[in-house]
XYZ file of C-alpha atoms in Angstrom:
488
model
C 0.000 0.000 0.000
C 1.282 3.497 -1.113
C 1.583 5.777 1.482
C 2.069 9.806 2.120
C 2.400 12.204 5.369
C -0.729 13.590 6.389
C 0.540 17.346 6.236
C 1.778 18.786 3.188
C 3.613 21.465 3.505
C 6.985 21.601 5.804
C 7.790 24.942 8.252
C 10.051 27.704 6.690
C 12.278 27.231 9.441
C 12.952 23.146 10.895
C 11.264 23.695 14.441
C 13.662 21.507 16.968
C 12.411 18.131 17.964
C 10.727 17.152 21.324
C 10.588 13.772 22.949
C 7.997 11.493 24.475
C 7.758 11.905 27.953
C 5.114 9.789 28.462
C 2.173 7.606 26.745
C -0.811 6.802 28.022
C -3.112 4.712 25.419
C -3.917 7.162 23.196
C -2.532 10.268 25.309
C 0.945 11.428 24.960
C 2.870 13.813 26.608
C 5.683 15.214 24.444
C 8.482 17.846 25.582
C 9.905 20.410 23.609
C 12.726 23.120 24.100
C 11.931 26.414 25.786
C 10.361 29.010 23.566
C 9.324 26.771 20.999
C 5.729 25.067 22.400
C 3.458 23.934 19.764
C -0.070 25.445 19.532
C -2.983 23.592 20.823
C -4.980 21.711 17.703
C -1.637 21.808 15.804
C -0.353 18.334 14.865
C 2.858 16.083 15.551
C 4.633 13.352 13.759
C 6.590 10.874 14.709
C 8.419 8.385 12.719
C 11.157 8.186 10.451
C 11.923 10.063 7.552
C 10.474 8.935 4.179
C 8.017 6.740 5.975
C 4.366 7.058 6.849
C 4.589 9.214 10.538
C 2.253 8.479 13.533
C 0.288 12.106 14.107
C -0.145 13.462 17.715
C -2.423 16.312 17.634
C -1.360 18.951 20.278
C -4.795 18.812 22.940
C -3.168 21.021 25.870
C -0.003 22.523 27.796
C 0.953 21.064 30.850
C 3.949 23.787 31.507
C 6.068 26.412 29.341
C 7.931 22.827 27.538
C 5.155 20.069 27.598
C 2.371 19.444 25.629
C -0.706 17.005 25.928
C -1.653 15.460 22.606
C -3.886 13.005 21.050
C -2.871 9.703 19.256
C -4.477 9.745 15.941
C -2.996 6.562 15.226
C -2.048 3.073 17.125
C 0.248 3.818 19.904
C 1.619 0.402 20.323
C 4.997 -0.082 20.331
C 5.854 3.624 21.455
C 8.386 4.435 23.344
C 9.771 7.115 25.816
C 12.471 9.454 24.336
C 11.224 8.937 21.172
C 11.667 11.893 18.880
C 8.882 14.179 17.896
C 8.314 16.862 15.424
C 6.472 19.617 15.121
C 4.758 20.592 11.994
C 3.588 23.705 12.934
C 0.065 23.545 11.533
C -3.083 21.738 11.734
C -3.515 18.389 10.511
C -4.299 18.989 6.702
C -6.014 16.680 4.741
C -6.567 16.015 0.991
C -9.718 17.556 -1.236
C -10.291 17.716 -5.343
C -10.879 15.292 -7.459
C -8.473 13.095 -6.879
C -10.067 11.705 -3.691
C -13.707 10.774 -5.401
C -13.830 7.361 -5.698
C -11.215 6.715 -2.583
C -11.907 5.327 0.841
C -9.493 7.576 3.073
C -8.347 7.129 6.960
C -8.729 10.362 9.458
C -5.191 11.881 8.237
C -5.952 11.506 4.731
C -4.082 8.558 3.345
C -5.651 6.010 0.942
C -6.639 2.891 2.651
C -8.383 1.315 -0.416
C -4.987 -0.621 -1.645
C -5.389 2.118 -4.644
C -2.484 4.494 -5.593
C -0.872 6.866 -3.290
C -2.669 10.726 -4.807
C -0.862 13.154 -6.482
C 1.843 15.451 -4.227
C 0.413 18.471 -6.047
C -3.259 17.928 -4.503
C -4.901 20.157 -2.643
C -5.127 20.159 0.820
C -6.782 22.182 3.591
C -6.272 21.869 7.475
C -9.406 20.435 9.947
C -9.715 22.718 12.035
C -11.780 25.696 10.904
C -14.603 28.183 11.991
C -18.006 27.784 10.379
C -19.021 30.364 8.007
C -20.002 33.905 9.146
C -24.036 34.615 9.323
C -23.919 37.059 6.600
C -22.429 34.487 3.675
C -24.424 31.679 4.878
C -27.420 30.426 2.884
C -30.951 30.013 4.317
C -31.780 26.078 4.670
C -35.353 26.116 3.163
C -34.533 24.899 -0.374
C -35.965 21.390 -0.347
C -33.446 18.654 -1.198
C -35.505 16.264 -3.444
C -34.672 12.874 -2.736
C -36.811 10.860 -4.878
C -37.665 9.091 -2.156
C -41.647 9.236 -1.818
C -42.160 8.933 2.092
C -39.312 10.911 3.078
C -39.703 14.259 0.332
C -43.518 13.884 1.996
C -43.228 13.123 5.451
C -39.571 14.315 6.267
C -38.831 16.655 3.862
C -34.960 17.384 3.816
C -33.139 21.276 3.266
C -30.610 22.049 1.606
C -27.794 23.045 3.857
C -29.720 21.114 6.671
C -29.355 18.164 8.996
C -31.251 15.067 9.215
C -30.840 12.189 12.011
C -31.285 8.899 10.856
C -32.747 6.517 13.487
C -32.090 2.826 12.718
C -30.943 -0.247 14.036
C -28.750 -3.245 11.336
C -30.779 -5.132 9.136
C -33.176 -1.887 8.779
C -32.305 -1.513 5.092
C -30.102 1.914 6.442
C -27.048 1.292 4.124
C -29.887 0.764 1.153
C -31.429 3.815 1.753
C -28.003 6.020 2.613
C -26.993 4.440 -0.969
C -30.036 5.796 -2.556
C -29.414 9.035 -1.121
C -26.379 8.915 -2.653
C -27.396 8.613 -6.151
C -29.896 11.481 -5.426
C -27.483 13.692 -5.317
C -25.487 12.508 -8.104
C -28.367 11.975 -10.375
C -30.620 15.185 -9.665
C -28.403 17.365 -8.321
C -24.636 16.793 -9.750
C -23.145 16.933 -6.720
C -21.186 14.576 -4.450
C -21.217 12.808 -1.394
C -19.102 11.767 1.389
C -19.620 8.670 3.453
C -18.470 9.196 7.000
C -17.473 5.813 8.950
C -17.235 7.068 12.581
C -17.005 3.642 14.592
C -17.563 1.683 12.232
C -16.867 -1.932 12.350
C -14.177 -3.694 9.858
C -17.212 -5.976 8.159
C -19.602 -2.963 7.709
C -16.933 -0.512 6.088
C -15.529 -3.427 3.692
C -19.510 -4.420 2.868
C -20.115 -0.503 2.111
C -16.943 -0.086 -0.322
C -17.739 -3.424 -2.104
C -21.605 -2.406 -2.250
C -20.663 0.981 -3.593
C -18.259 -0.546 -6.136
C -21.051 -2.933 -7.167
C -23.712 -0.267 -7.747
C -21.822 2.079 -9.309
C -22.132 4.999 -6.629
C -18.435 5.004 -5.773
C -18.341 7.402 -8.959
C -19.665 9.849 -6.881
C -18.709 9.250 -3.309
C -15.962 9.805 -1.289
C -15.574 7.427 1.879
C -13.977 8.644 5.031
C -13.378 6.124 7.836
C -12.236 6.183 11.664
C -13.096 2.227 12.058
C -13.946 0.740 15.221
C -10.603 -0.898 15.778
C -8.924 2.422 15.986
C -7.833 4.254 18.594
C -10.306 7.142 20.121
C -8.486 9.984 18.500
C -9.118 8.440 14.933
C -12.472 8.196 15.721
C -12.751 11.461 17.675
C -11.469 13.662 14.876
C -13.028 11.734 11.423
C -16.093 13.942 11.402
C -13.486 17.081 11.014
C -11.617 15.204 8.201
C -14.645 14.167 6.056
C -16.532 17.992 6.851
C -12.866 19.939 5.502
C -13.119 17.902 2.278
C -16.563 18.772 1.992
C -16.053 22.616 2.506
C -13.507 22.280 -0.103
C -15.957 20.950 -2.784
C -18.623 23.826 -1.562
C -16.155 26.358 -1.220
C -13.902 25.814 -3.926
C -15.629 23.639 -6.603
C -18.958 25.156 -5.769
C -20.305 21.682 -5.632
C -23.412 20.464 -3.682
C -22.558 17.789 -1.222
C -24.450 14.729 1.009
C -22.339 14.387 4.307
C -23.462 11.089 5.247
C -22.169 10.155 8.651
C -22.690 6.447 10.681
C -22.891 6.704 13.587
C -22.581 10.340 14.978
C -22.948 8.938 18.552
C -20.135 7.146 18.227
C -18.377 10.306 17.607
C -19.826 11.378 21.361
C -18.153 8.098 22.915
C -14.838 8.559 21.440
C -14.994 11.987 23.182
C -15.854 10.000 26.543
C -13.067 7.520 26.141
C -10.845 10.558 25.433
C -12.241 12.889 28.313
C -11.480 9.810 30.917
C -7.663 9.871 29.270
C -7.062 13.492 30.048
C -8.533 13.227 33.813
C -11.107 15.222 33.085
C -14.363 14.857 35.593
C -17.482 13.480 33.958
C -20.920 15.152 33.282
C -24.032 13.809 33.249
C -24.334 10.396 32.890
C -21.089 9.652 32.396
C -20.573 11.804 29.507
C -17.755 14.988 29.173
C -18.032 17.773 30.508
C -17.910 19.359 26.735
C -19.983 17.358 25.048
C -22.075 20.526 23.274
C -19.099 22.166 22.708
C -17.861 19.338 20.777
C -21.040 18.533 19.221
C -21.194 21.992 17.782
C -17.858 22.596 16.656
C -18.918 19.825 14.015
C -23.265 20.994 13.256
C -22.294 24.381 13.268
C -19.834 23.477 10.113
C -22.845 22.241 8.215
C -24.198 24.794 6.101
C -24.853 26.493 2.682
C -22.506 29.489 1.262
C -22.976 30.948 -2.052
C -25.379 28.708 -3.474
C -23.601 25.585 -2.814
C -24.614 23.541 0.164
C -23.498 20.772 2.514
C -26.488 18.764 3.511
C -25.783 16.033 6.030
C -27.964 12.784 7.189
C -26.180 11.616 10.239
C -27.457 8.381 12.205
C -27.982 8.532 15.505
C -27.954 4.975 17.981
C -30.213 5.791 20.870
C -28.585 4.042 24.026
C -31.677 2.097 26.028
C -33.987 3.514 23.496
C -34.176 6.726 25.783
C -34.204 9.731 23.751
C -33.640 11.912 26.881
C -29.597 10.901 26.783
C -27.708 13.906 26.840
C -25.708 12.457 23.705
C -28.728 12.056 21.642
C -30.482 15.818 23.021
C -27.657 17.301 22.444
C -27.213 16.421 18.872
C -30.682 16.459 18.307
C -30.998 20.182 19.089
C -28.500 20.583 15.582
C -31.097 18.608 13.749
C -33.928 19.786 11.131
C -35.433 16.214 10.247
C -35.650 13.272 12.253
C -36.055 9.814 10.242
C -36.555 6.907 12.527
C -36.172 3.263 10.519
C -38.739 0.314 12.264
C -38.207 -3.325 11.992
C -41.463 -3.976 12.233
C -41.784 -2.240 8.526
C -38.847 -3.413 7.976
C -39.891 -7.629 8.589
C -43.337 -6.780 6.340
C -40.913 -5.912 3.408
C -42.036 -1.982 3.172
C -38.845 -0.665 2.070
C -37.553 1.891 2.635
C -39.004 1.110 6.428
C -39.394 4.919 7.263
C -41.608 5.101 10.448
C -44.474 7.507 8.964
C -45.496 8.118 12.715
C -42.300 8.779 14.355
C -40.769 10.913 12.034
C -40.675 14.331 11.398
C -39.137 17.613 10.217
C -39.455 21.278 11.183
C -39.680 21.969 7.124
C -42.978 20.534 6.807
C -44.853 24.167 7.496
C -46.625 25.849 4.967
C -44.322 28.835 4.639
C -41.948 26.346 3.340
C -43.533 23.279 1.561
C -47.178 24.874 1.109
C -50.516 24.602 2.378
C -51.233 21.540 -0.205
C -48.352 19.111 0.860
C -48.992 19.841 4.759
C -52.520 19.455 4.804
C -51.743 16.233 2.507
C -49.066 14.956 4.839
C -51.139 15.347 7.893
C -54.085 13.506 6.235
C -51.831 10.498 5.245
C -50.573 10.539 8.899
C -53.983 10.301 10.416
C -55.051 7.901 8.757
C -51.800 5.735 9.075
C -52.409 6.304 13.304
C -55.701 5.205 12.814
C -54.663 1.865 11.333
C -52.243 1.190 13.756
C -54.447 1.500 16.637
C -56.655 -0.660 14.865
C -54.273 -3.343 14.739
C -55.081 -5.379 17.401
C -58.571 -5.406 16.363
C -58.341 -6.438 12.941
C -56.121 -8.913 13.958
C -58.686 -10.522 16.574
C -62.079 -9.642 14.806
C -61.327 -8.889 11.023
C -61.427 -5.849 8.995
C -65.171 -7.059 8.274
C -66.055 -6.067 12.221
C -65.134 -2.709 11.793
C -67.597 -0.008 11.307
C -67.976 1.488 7.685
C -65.971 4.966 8.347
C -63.045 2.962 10.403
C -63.160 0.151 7.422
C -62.902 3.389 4.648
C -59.910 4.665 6.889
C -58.095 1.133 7.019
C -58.988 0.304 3.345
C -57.073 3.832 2.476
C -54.364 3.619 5.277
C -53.388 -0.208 3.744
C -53.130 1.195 -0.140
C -51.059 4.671 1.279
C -48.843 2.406 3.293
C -48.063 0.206 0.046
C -47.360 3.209 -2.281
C -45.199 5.001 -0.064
C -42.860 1.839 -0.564
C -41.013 2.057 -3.698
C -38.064 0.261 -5.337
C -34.624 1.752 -5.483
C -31.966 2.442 -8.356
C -29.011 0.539 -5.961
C -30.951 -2.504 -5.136
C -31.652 -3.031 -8.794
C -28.948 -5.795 -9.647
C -29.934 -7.441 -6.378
C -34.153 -7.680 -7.281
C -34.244 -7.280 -11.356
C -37.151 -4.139 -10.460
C -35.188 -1.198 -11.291
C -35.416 1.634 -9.596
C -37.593 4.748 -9.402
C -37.258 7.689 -8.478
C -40.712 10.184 -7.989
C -40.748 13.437 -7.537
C -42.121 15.750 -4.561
C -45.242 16.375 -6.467
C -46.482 13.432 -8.232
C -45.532 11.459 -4.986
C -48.573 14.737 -3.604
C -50.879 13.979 -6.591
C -50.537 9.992 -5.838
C -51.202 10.083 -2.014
C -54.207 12.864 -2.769
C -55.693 10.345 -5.447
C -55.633 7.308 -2.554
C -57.032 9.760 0.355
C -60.059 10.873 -2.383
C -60.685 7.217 -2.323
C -59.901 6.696 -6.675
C -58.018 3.070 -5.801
C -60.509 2.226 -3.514
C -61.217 -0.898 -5.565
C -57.849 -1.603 -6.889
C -56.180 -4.569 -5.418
C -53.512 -3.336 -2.641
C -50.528 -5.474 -4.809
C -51.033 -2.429 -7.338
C -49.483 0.150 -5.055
C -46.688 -1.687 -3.512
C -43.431 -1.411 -4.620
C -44.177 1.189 -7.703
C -43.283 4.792 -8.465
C -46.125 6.935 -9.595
C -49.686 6.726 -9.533
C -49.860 6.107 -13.507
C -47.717 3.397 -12.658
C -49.224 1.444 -9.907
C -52.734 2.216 -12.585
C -50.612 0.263 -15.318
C -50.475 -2.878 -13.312
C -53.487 -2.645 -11.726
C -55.160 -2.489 -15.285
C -52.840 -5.547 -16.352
C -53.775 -7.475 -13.420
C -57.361 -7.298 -14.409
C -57.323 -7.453 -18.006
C -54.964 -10.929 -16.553
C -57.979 -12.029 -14.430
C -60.082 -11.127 -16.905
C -58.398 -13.727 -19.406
C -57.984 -16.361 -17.173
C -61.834 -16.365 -16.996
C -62.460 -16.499 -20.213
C -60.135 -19.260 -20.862
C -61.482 -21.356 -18.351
C-alpha cells in the first residue's frame, strides 16, 4: 500500500524536535525546548523520515515545555524518548478530485490498496470556523430525494441536517446508498460517506456495495473504524466535513455528508475525556460534550449557493431519547427519520416510520398549504390503522364499522405506495429503480385519500413509483384475471 504524510507542507524554518515523555493509550505527553511550544490543535509526527509518521495532535499545555496530545494513530509499540516533530500547523487533509472514488483514513491517506494521490493535490487543514451569518445560505430549499415517504413526510433542506434513526438489518445502508445517487443523479453533486465507529465488516460491505452499484463514482468514503484508537475516531467527522467545505467552497459543488454513527463520535470523546482526567458530566458523559457537538453541526451549512447537507445516524442508548448524547445532537437537527423493523420484517422498504418521524420543514411557509394538509391527512389515517391493529387482527377488517373500514382500506393502499423500489438494489431484485418526484408522490397520495383506488387490489401500489404506474399494473392485473376467466 502506497503511502504519504498527512501534512503537506513543511515549516520555513525546521522547528527543533521534542521527545515522548510519556504515553498513556492514546494520550501522549511530548516535551519540547523552551520558547518553541506547539499550539494547541496543531499536529505532531513521529516516525522516520520517508516513511508514513504516527500524528499526535497537540490537545493542551501542561507547563512552558510540555504538551498534551492526542494519538491519531495506534500507539503500540511507542516508546519514551522517542523523537517528535512539530509541523507547525493543523492536521491537513486532501480535497479535489483526486479523492472521489477513494476510501481515506482520518489523516488523509488512501486505505483502499489504490495508488498513493498526487503530491500536487490540494489540501486544507481540519480545524476551521463555520461560516459567518452574513455568507451563509438560508436552509429552506428542499433537497428532493426521490424518495416518496421521506420528500412527503420528512422533507430534507438544503444546507440542513437530518438524524437517521435505525438499528442493522433496517435496510439503512440501502437507503443512505439511494441518497447517494440522489445527489449525483438530480443534483450533480457529491457525497461523502463518514465511517465514525464503524466496524471492519460494515466498512468493507459498504466499499464493495458501492463498487457494485456504481455509486463510488460519486462518493468519497472517510473512515475512523472501530478498531482504531479514540483519536481516529474522535477527529473523522473534522476530516470528512474539511473535504466537503472544499468541494462547496472551492468547486462550488453540492454535497451529502453522510455520517454512521454520529454517537459514536460522542463516545470517542468520553473515552478521550477519561484519558485526560477530566471529571465526567451527566451520565457519564464529558463535561464538553455541546461544545464538541457543535464545533462539528455548526460546520454544516450552505454558502454561495452551494450547500453541505448532512444525514447523520444517531444509535439511541436504552432507546431513551432523553440521553444527553442524543439531546444534544438532536438540538442541531432539522429532520428526524426513525427506521422500524417492524416495517422493515413486512418488506415496506424503505421502512421509514411515517409516525415517528418528522421535520421542522414541513410548514406551509416552506412546503405549502397543499403538501402539509396532505401529509397530515396520510398521517392520520396511518395512526388510525395502527391502533386498529389489534382489532383487525382478533375480529377482522369485516367487524369494523364502515368509516373505520374506509380509513383502514385507504391507510393499507397509502402504506403500500409510499414503498417504492430503489436504483441501488436493482442488480440485487431485477425491479429497477424509481425515483418520484415531490409532487407526483402529492398527486398519488391525494388520489388514494379521495378514495380513486378504492377498488384496486392493494398489490397495485406496492413497490411502484407513480400513480400512472401502480394504474398500469393494476389495469394488467385485471385485463390478466379477466383472461384467465375467459379461458377457463
Amino acid at each position: 500500500m502506497n503511502l504519504q504524510p498527512a501534512v503537506l507542507s513543511e515549516p520555513e524554518t525546521v522547528a527543533p524536535l521534542g521527545e515522548i515523555i510519556t504515553v498513556r493509550e492514546a494520550v501522549v505527553d511530548v516535551r519540547f525546548p523552551a520558547g518553541h511550544l506547539p499550539e494547541i490543535n496543531s499536529a505532531l509526527e513521529v516516525g522516520d523520515e520517508g516513511g508514513a509518521p504516527l500524528i499526535l495532535e497537540v490537545h493542551s499545555h501542561l507547563d512552558p515545555r510540555t504538551v498534551r496530545a492526542v494519538a491519531l494513530m495506534s500507539t503500540s509499540g511507542l516508546a519514551r524518548h522517542v523523537k517528535v516533530r512539530a509541523t507547525g500547523s493543523a492536521l491537513h487533509v486532501p480535497g479535489g478530485s483526486a479523492v472521489v472514488g477513494r476510501m481515506l483514513d482520518v489523516t488523509g491517506i488512501p486505505r483502499d490498496n489504490g495508488p498513493a494521490l498526487p503530491p500536487d493535490v490540494p489540501r486544507r487543514g481540519i480545524h476551521n470556523d463555520p461560516p459567518a451569518m452574513n455568507v451563509e445560505g438560508a436552509a429552506t430549499d428542499i433537497f428532493e430525494t426521490g424518495v416518496k415517504v421521506l420528500d412527503l413526510l420528512t422533507p430534507l433542506a438544503h444546507g440542513g441536517k437530518a438524524a437517521m434513526f435505525g438499528g442493522a438489518g433496517v435496510g439503512k445502508t440501502v437507503l443512505t446508498m439511494e441518497l447517494i445517487h440522489a445527489m449525483a443523479a438530480k443534483y450533480q453533486g457529491l457525497s461523502i460517506f463518514t465511517g465514525v465507529g464503524e466496524r471492519s465488516r460494515e466498512g468493507h460491505e459498504m466499499l464493495s456495495d458501492m463498487n457494485g452499484s456504481g455509486v463510488i463514482r460519486h462518493a468519497v468514503l472517510v473512515y475512523g473504524q472501530m478498531n482504531e484508537p479514540p483519536g481516529a475516531r474522535w477527529r473523522v467527522p473534522l476530516t470528512a466535513l474539511t473535504i466537503a467545505e472544499y468541494f462547496r467552497d472551492e468547486q462550488h459543488r453540492n454535497v451529502l455528508l453522510l455520517m454512521d454513527n454520529i454517537y459514536r463520535f460522542v463516545q470517542a470523546g468520553s473515552e478521550l475525556s477519561s484519558l485526560l482526567g477530566r471529571l465526567p458530566s451527566r451520565v457519564g458523559y464529558q463535561s464538553t460534550l455541546a461544545t464538541e457537538v457543535g464545533a462539528v453541526e455548526e460546520r454544516i451549512t450552505s454558502v454561495a449557493g452551494a450547500a453541505v447537507t448532512a444525514i447523520q445516524t444517531v444509535y439511541v442508548p436504552a432507546d431513551d431519547f432523553t440521553d444527553p448524547a442524543v439531546t444534544a445532537i438532536a438540538t442541531h437537527m432539522d429532520s428526524q427519520i426513525v427506521l422500524s423493523r417492524d416495517l422493515a420484517a413486512q418488506g415496506f422498504y424503505p421502512a421509514v416510520d411515517p409516525l415517528a418521524s418528522s421535520s421542522v420543514l414541513l410548514d406551509p411557509l416552506v412546503v405549502g398549504e397543499e403538501h402539509c394538509e396532505i401529509a397530515e391527512q396520510v398521517r392520520e389515517a396511518l395512526a388510525r390503522l395502527k391502533s386498529l391493529q389489534d382489532v383487525i387482527a382478533l375480529l377482522g377488517v369485516e367487524e369494523l364499522g364502515a368509516e373505520d373500514r374506509r380509513i383502514v382500506t385507504r391507510a393499507r393502499r397509502l402504506q403500500r405506495f409510499l414503498s417504492q423500489p430503489f436504483t441501488v438494489t436493482e442488480k440485487f431484485t431485477g425491479q429497477p429503480g424509481r425515483s418520484v418526484s415531490r409532487a407526483e408522490t402529492l398527486a398519488g397520495c391525494r388520489a388514494i385519500l379521495d378514495g380513486e383506488t378504492d377498488e384496486w387490489a392493494e398489490s397495485s401500489l406496492y413497490m411502484v413509483g407513480t400513480l400512472d404506474e401502480a394504474r398500469q399494473k393494476e389495469k394488467s392485473a385485471r385485463n390478466s384475471a379477466a383472461a384467465g376467466g375467459k379461458s377457463s
